Amino acid sequence: MNCARAVAACCLWRLRTGRLQPLSAYGRRISVRFCSSGMTLDNINREAVDRIIRVDHAGEYGANRIYAGQMAVLGRTSVGPVIQKMWDQEKDHLKKFNELMVAFRVRPTILMPFWNVVGFALGAGTALLGKEGAMACTVAVEESIAHHYNNQIRTLMEKEPEKYEELLQVIRKFRDEELEHHDIGLEHDAELAPAYTVLKSVIQAGCRVAIYLSERL
């Protein structure tokens, strides 16, 4: 009973002082402050951060759907474990951006259902060309994402980098892992895919459109 009263008193105090913390989708309290940089909802450029988190969340979601499509076709082949390892890293990326979406109250792009279908179709479609086709897709997409992350890093560095240090660390880490996936694709014969140059160019053009739309919608 004493414990219950203490909890109730604490909740009442929070209500009176207005110090309510946001809840995650699972009902747990989350912090909207990055630990060392002091990055909070009040002291950041909300428009810039909203766009960064929204588009990166969409990108990682799309990458997950691409790898899901590739695994549906090639999961039981010799290259399956390689694809699965890259997919596991993308799952971690998406989990992190899901947390940031809640912490900074960023709405997802309205195009999520579209990226769900298109991502899977792209992954499965290129995998039907064989291992080389799947890896060509990986090279094209991961190169585009790494370039996009580099642009975001430059944007944040031009503002107040000390204020965005933790977000910069997340983006840099994910950028480096995307480049690892890019190199894995090249090591697994991506350049031997049918019409590699054309395929890569078309996929990257699609990535640029997806980035542009997901930032804004």
PDB file of C-alpha atoms in Angstrom:
ATOM      1  CA  MET A   1       0.000   0.000   0.000  1.00  0.00           C
ATOM      2  CA  ASN A   2       2.812   2.409   0.893  1.00  0.00           C
ATOM      3  CA  CYS A   3       4.436   1.703  -2.443  1.00  0.00           C
ATOM      4  CA  ALA A   4       1.170   2.324  -4.282  1.00  0.00           C
ATOM      5  CA  ARG A   5       0.678   5.614  -2.416  1.00  0.00           C
ATOM      6  CA  ALA A   6       4.195   6.708  -3.297  1.00  0.00           C
ATOM      7  CA  VAL A   7       3.609   5.996  -6.967  1.00  0.00           C
ATOM      8  CA  ALA A   8       0.274   7.825  -6.885  1.00  0.00           C
ATOM      9  CA  ALA A   9       1.869  10.803  -5.136  1.00  0.00           C
ATOM     10  CA  CYS A  10       4.639  10.901  -7.722  1.00  0.00           C
ATOM     11  CA  CYS A  11       2.110  10.832 -10.571  1.00  0.00           C
ATOM     12  CA  LEU A  12       0.037  13.563  -8.890  1.00  0.00           C
ATOM     13  CA  TRP A  13       3.146  15.717  -8.480  1.00  0.00           C
ATOM     14  CA  ARG A  14       3.977  15.317 -12.164  1.00  0.00           C
ATOM     15  CA  LEU A  15       0.473  16.327 -13.130  1.00  0.00           C
ATOM     16  CA  ARG A  16       0.545  19.410 -10.906  1.00  0.00           C
ATOM     17  CA  THR A  17       3.949  20.562 -12.103  1.00  0.00           C
ATOM     18  CA  GLY A  18       3.231  19.707 -15.732  1.00  0.00           C
ATOM     19  CA  ARG A  19       6.279  17.445 -15.866  1.00  0.00           C
ATOM     20  CA  LEU A  20       4.734  14.690 -17.898  1.00  0.00           C
ATOM     21  CA  GLN A  21       7.077  12.553 -19.942  1.00  0.00           C
ATOM     22  CA  PRO A  22       6.028  11.156 -23.342  1.00  0.00           C
ATOM     23  CA  LEU A  23       5.278   7.473 -23.557  1.00  0.00           C
ATOM     24  CA  SER A  24       6.542   5.009 -26.104  1.00  0.00           C
ATOM     25  CA  ALA A  25       4.207   2.740 -28.041  1.00  0.00           C
ATOM     26  CA  TYR A  26       4.728   0.197 -25.257  1.00  0.00           C
ATOM     27  CA  GLY A  27       3.772   2.570 -22.447  1.00  0.00           C
ATOM     28  CA  ARG A  28       7.324   3.055 -21.171  1.00  0.00           C
ATOM     29  CA  ARG A  29       8.568   6.511 -20.334  1.00  0.00           C
ATOM     30  CA  ILE A  30      11.190   7.796 -22.738  1.00  0.00           C
ATOM     31  CA  SER A  31      13.514  10.743 -22.617  1.00  0.00           C
ATOM     32  CA  VAL A  32      13.384  13.499 -25.194  1.00  0.00           C
ATOM     33  CA  ARG A  33      16.895  14.584 -24.242  1.00  0.00           C
ATOM     34  CA  PHE A  34      20.041  13.102 -25.772  1.00  0.00           C
ATOM     35  CA  CYS A  35      22.328  12.368 -22.852  1.00  0.00           C
ATOM     36  CA  SER A  36      25.411  14.578 -23.302  1.00  0.00           C
ATOM     37  CA  SER A  37      24.620  17.121 -25.979  1.00  0.00           C
ATOM     38  CA  GLY A  38      21.542  18.611 -24.331  1.00  0.00           C
ATOM     39  CA  MET A  39      19.544  18.060 -27.518  1.00  0.00           C
ATOM     40  CA  THR A  40      15.909  18.650 -26.575  1.00  0.00           C
ATOM     41  CA  LEU A  41      12.686  19.559 -28.314  1.00  0.00           C
ATOM     42  CA  ASP A  42      13.156  23.153 -27.228  1.00  0.00           C
ATOM     43  CA  ASN A  43      16.680  23.921 -28.414  1.00  0.00           C
ATOM     44  CA  ILE A  44      16.845  22.313 -31.860  1.00  0.00           C
ATOM     45  CA  ASN A  45      15.845  23.329 -35.341  1.00  0.00           C
ATOM     46  CA  ARG A  46      12.635  21.305 -35.362  1.00  0.00           C
ATOM     47  CA  GLU A  47      12.045  21.585 -39.102  1.00  0.00           C
ATOM     48  CA  ALA A  48      15.501  20.268 -39.960  1.00  0.00           C
ATOM     49  CA  VAL A  49      15.412  17.463 -37.393  1.00  0.00           C
ATOM     50  CA  ASP A  50      11.874  16.442 -38.394  1.00  0.00           C
ATOM     51  CA  ARG A  51      12.932  16.098 -42.019  1.00  0.00           C
ATOM     52  CA  ILE A  52      16.087  14.172 -41.145  1.00  0.00           C
ATOM     53  CA  ILE A  53      14.383  11.685 -38.838  1.00  0.00           C
ATOM     54  CA  ARG A  54      11.344  11.254 -41.115  1.00  0.00           C
ATOM     55  CA  VAL A  55      13.339  10.533 -44.265  1.00  0.00           C
ATOM     56  CA  ASP A  56      15.888   8.325 -42.495  1.00  0.00           C
ATOM     57  CA  HIS A  57      13.099   6.308 -40.892  1.00  0.00           C
ATOM     58  CA  ALA A  58      11.494   5.861 -44.319  1.00  0.00           C
ATOM     59  CA  GLY A  59      14.840   4.927 -45.865  1.00  0.00           C
ATOM     60  CA  GLU A  60      15.627   2.301 -43.256  1.00  0.00           C
ATOM     61  CA  TYR A  61      12.106   0.938 -43.544  1.00  0.00           C
ATOM     62  CA  GLY A  62      12.498   0.688 -47.312  1.00  0.00           C
ATOM     63  CA  ALA A  63      15.887  -1.022 -46.930  1.00  0.00           C
ATOM     64  CA  ASN A  64      14.300  -3.582 -44.603  1.00  0.00           C
ATOM     65  CA  ARG A  65      11.627  -4.321 -47.182  1.00  0.00           C
ATOM     66  CA  ILE A  66      14.257  -4.690 -49.922  1.00  0.00           C
ATOM     67  CA  TYR A  67      16.186  -7.251 -47.881  1.00  0.00           C
ATOM     68  CA  ALA A  68      12.926  -9.024 -47.039  1.00  0.00           C
ATOM     69  CA  GLY A  69      12.246  -9.361 -50.756  1.00  0.00           C
ATOM     70  CA  GLN A  70      15.747 -10.632 -51.432  1.00  0.00           C
ATOM     71  CA  MET A  71      15.485 -13.207 -48.654  1.00  0.00           C
ATOM     72  CA  ALA A  72      12.132 -14.417 -50.002  1.00  0.00           C
ATOM     73  CA  VAL A  73      13.907 -15.385 -53.220  1.00  0.00           C
ATOM     74  CA  LEU A  74      17.490 -16.160 -52.164  1.00  0.00           C
ATOM     75  CA  GLY A  75      17.126 -16.996 -48.480  1.00  0.00           C
ATOM     76  CA  ARG A  76      17.914 -20.680 -48.970  1.00  0.00           C
ATOM     77  CA  THR A  77      20.830 -20.177 -51.334  1.00  0.00           C
ATOM     78  CA  SER A  78      24.517 -19.817 -50.475  1.00  0.00           C
ATOM     79  CA  VAL A  79      24.193 -16.028 -50.359  1.00  0.00           C
ATOM     80  CA  GLY A  80      21.269 -16.148 -47.928  1.00  0.00           C
ATOM     81  CA  PRO A  81      23.386 -15.763 -44.751  1.00  0.00           C
ATOM     82  CA  VAL A  82      25.163 -12.752 -46.257  1.00  0.00           C
ATOM     83  CA  ILE A  83      21.867 -11.021 -47.013  1.00  0.00           C
ATOM     84  CA  GLN A  84      20.493 -11.956 -43.586  1.00  0.00           C
ATOM     85  CA  LYS A  85      23.471 -10.386 -41.812  1.00  0.00           C
ATOM     86  CA  MET A  86      22.994  -7.100 -43.680  1.00  0.00           C
ATOM     87  CA  TRP A  87      19.260  -7.237 -43.009  1.00  0.00           C
ATOM     88  CA  ASP A  88      19.861  -7.698 -39.278  1.00  0.00           C
ATOM     89  CA  GLN A  89      21.872  -4.469 -39.232  1.00  0.00           C
ATOM     90  CA  GLU A  90      19.093  -2.669 -41.095  1.00  0.00           C
ATOM     91  CA  LYS A  91      16.629  -3.898 -38.473  1.00  0.00           C
ATOM     92  CA  ASP A  92      18.779  -2.240 -35.808  1.00  0.00           C
ATOM     93  CA  HIS A  93      18.825   0.986 -37.853  1.00  0.00           C
ATOM     94  CA  LEU A  94      15.053   0.968 -38.158  1.00  0.00           C
ATOM     95  CA  LYS A  95      14.612   0.253 -34.448  1.00  0.00           C
ATOM     96  CA  LYS A  96      16.745   3.290 -33.595  1.00  0.00           C
ATOM     97  CA  PHE A  97      14.803   5.600 -35.896  1.00  0.00           C
ATOM     98  CA  ASN A  98      11.525   4.258 -34.499  1.00  0.00           C
ATOM     99  CA  GLU A  99      12.753   5.378 -31.072  1.00  0.00           C
ATOM    100  CA  LEU A 100      13.775   8.793 -32.405  1.00  0.00           C
ATOM    101  CA  MET A 101      10.397   9.233 -34.092  1.00  0.00           C
ATOM    102  CA  VAL A 102       8.696   8.856 -30.712  1.00  0.00           C
ATOM    103  CA  ALA A 103      11.260  10.838 -28.719  1.00  0.00           C
ATOM    104  CA  PHE A 104      11.127  13.850 -31.035  1.00  0.00           C
ATOM    105  CA  ARG A 105       7.445  13.511 -31.943  1.00  0.00           C
ATOM    106  CA  VAL A 106       8.090  13.185 -35.658  1.00  0.00           C
ATOM    107  CA  ARG A 107       5.299  11.829 -37.822  1.00  0.00           C
ATOM    108  CA  PRO A 108       6.196   9.166 -40.409  1.00  0.00           C
ATOM    109  CA  THR A 109       5.887   9.877 -44.094  1.00  0.00           C
ATOM    110  CA  ILE A 110       2.426   9.215 -45.517  1.00  0.00           C
ATOM    111  CA  LEU A 111       4.149   7.093 -48.174  1.00  0.00           C
ATOM    112  CA  MET A 112       5.008   4.219 -45.820  1.00  0.00           C
ATOM    113  CA  PRO A 113       2.440   1.811 -47.351  1.00  0.00           C
ATOM    114  CA  PHE A 114       3.870   2.597 -50.795  1.00  0.00           C
ATOM    115  CA  TRP A 115       7.489   2.014 -49.706  1.00  0.00           C
ATOM    116  CA  ASN A 116       6.345  -1.240 -48.098  1.00  0.00           C
ATOM    117  CA  VAL A 117       5.240  -2.634 -51.459  1.00  0.00           C
ATOM    118  CA  VAL A 118       7.875  -0.992 -53.659  1.00  0.00           C
ATOM    119  CA  GLY A 119      10.757  -1.996 -51.373  1.00  0.00           C
ATOM    120  CA  PHE A 120       9.766  -5.655 -51.295  1.00  0.00           C
ATOM    121  CA  ALA A 121       9.127  -5.697 -55.053  1.00  0.00           C
ATOM    122  CA  LEU A 122      12.535  -4.150 -55.752  1.00  0.00           C
ATOM    123  CA  GLY A 123      14.298  -6.651 -53.517  1.00  0.00           C
ATOM    124  CA  ALA A 124      12.482  -9.681 -54.897  1.00  0.00           C
ATOM    125  CA  GLY A 125      12.624  -8.458 -58.501  1.00  0.00           C
ATOM    126  CA  THR A 126      16.378  -7.916 -58.519  1.00  0.00           C
ATOM    127  CA  ALA A 127      16.914 -11.203 -56.655  1.00  0.00           C
ATOM    128  CA  LEU A 128      15.108 -12.993 -59.477  1.00  0.00           C
ATOM    129  CA  LEU A 129      18.025 -11.907 -61.665  1.00  0.00           C
ATOM    130  CA  GLY A 130      20.225 -14.034 -59.429  1.00  0.00           C
ATOM    131  CA  LYS A 131      22.719 -13.289 -56.693  1.00  0.00           C
ATOM    132  CA  GLU A 132      24.390 -10.683 -58.880  1.00  0.00           C
ATOM    133  CA  GLY A 133      21.143  -8.796 -59.390  1.00  0.00           C
ATOM    134  CA  ALA A 134      20.425  -8.694 -55.669  1.00  0.00           C
ATOM    135  CA  MET A 135      23.924  -7.458 -54.929  1.00  0.00           C
ATOM    136  CA  ALA A 136      23.686  -4.826 -57.665  1.00  0.00           C
ATOM    137  CA  CYS A 137      20.558  -3.555 -55.944  1.00  0.00           C
ATOM    138  CA  THR A 138      22.398  -3.493 -52.611  1.00  0.00           C
ATOM    139  CA  VAL A 139      25.298  -1.521 -54.099  1.00  0.00           C
ATOM    140  CA  ALA A 140      22.968   1.021 -55.709  1.00  0.00           C
ATOM    141  CA  VAL A 141      20.768   1.542 -52.661  1.00  0.00           C
ATOM    142  CA  GLU A 142      23.513   1.596 -50.041  1.00  0.00           C
ATOM    143  CA  GLU A 143      25.613   4.012 -52.087  1.00  0.00           C
ATOM    144  CA  SER A 144      22.615   6.333 -52.348  1.00  0.00           C
ATOM    145  CA  ILE A 145      21.885   6.114 -48.621  1.00  0.00           C
ATOM    146  CA  ALA A 146      25.526   6.751 -47.684  1.00  0.00           C
ATOM    147  CA  HIS A 147      25.586   9.819 -49.940  1.00  0.00           C
ATOM    148  CA  HIS A 148      22.341  11.011 -48.345  1.00  0.00           C
ATOM    149  CA  TYR A 149      23.735  10.521 -44.832  1.00  0.00           C
ATOM    150  CA  ASN A 150      26.843  12.500 -45.784  1.00  0.00           C
ATOM    151  CA  ASN A 151      24.613  15.380 -46.881  1.00  0.00           C
ATOM    152  CA  GLN A 152      22.807  15.272 -43.539  1.00  0.00           C
ATOM    153  CA  ILE A 153      26.100  15.283 -41.642  1.00  0.00           C
ATOM    154  CA  ARG A 154      27.206  18.378 -43.546  1.00  0.00           C
ATOM    155  CA  THR A 155      23.873  20.074 -42.822  1.00  0.00           C
ATOM    156  CA  LEU A 156      24.105  19.449 -39.080  1.00  0.00           C
ATOM    157  CA  MET A 157      27.783  20.433 -38.956  1.00  0.00           C
ATOM    158  CA  GLU A 158      26.902  23.795 -40.523  1.00  0.00           C
ATOM    159  CA  LYS A 159      24.339  24.520 -37.776  1.00  0.00           C
ATOM    160  CA  GLU A 160      25.519  23.895 -34.222  1.00  0.00           C
ATOM    161  CA  PRO A 161      27.321  20.529 -34.290  1.00  0.00           C
ATOM    162  CA  GLU A 162      27.774  20.350 -30.518  1.00  0.00           C
ATOM    163  CA  LYS A 163      23.988  20.556 -30.134  1.00  0.00           C
ATOM    164  CA  TYR A 164      23.401  17.639 -32.520  1.00  0.00           C
ATOM    165  CA  GLU A 165      26.396  15.481 -31.522  1.00  0.00           C
ATOM    166  CA  GLU A 166      24.420  12.359 -30.561  1.00  0.00           C
ATOM    167  CA  LEU A 167      22.323  12.505 -33.730  1.00  0.00           C
ATOM    168  CA  LEU A 168      25.512  12.954 -35.730  1.00  0.00           C
ATOM    169  CA  GLN A 169      26.988   9.884 -34.058  1.00  0.00           C
ATOM    170  CA  VAL A 170      23.951   7.805 -35.034  1.00  0.00           C
ATOM    171  CA  ILE A 171      24.061   8.980 -38.640  1.00  0.00           C
ATOM    172  CA  ARG A 172      27.826   8.453 -38.950  1.00  0.00           C
ATOM    173  CA  LYS A 173      27.583   4.933 -37.545  1.00  0.00           C
ATOM    174  CA  PHE A 174      24.759   3.974 -39.875  1.00  0.00           C
ATOM    175  CA  ARG A 175      26.544   5.604 -42.836  1.00  0.00           C
ATOM    176  CA  ASP A 176      29.611   3.459 -42.196  1.00  0.00           C
ATOM    177  CA  GLU A 177      27.515   0.296 -41.994  1.00  0.00           C
ATOM    178  CA  GLU A 178      25.739   1.154 -45.264  1.00  0.00           C
ATOM    179  CA  LEU A 179      29.155   1.529 -46.901  1.00  0.00           C
ATOM    180  CA  GLU A 180      30.088  -1.910 -45.551  1.00  0.00           C
ATOM    181  CA  HIS A 181      26.985  -3.336 -47.252  1.00  0.00           C
ATOM    182  CA  HIS A 182      27.992  -1.543 -50.459  1.00  0.00           C
ATOM    183  CA  ASP A 183      31.410  -3.183 -50.356  1.00  0.00           C
ATOM    184  CA  ILE A 184      29.902  -6.601 -49.585  1.00  0.00           C
ATOM    185  CA  GLY A 185      27.742  -6.229 -52.691  1.00  0.00           C
ATOM    186  CA  LEU A 186      30.790  -5.546 -54.852  1.00  0.00           C
ATOM    187  CA  GLU A 187      32.625  -8.499 -53.293  1.00  0.00           C
ATOM    188  CA  HIS A 188      29.717 -10.759 -54.260  1.00  0.00           C
ATOM    189  CA  ASP A 189      29.761  -9.962 -57.972  1.00  0.00           C
ATOM    190  CA  ALA A 190      27.297  -7.085 -58.164  1.00  0.00           C
ATOM    191  CA  GLU A 191      29.034  -5.770 -61.275  1.00  0.00           C
ATOM    192  CA  LEU A 192      28.315  -9.043 -63.081  1.00  0.00           C
ATOM    193  CA  ALA A 193      24.560  -8.423 -62.969  1.00  0.00           C
ATOM    194  CA  PRO A 194      22.784  -8.045 -66.315  1.00  0.00           C
ATOM    195  CA  ALA A 195      23.014  -4.421 -67.515  1.00  0.00           C
ATOM    196  CA  TYR A 196      24.680  -3.473 -64.229  1.00  0.00           C
ATOM    197  CA  THR A 197      25.292   0.185 -65.103  1.00  0.00           C
ATOM    198  CA  VAL A 198      21.730   0.741 -66.311  1.00  0.00           C
ATOM    199  CA  LEU A 199      20.216  -1.168 -63.384  1.00  0.00           C
ATOM    200  CA  LYS A 200      22.267   0.805 -60.865  1.00  0.00           C
ATOM    201  CA  SER A 201      21.369   4.144 -62.452  1.00  0.00           C
ATOM    202  CA  VAL A 202      17.651   3.376 -62.500  1.00  0.00           C
ATOM    203  CA  ILE A 203      17.612   2.240 -58.859  1.00  0.00           C
ATOM    204  CA  GLN A 204      19.554   5.298 -57.721  1.00  0.00           C
ATOM    205  CA  ALA A 205      17.209   7.614 -59.605  1.00  0.00           C
ATOM    206  CA  GLY A 206      14.351   5.962 -57.736  1.00  0.00           C
ATOM    207  CA  CYS A 207      16.200   6.465 -54.434  1.00  0.00           C
ATOM    208  CA  ARG A 208      16.579  10.186 -55.108  1.00  0.00           C
ATOM    209  CA  VAL A 209      12.847  10.498 -55.772  1.00  0.00           C
ATOM    210  CA  ALA A 210      12.043   8.502 -52.623  1.00  0.00           C
ATOM    211  CA  ILE A 211      14.282  10.744 -50.509  1.00  0.00           C
ATOM    212  CA  TYR A 212      12.769  13.921 -51.930  1.00  0.00           C
ATOM    213  CA  LEU A 213       9.195  12.759 -51.340  1.00  0.00           C
ATOM    214  CA  SER A 214       9.757  11.243 -47.897  1.00  0.00           C
ATOM    215  CA  GLU A 215      11.322  14.443 -46.582  1.00  0.00           C
ATOM    216  CA  ARG A 216       8.271  16.458 -47.578  1.00  0.00           C
ATOM    217  CA  LEU A 217       5.229  14.185 -47.328  1.00  0.00           C
TER     218      LEU A 217
END
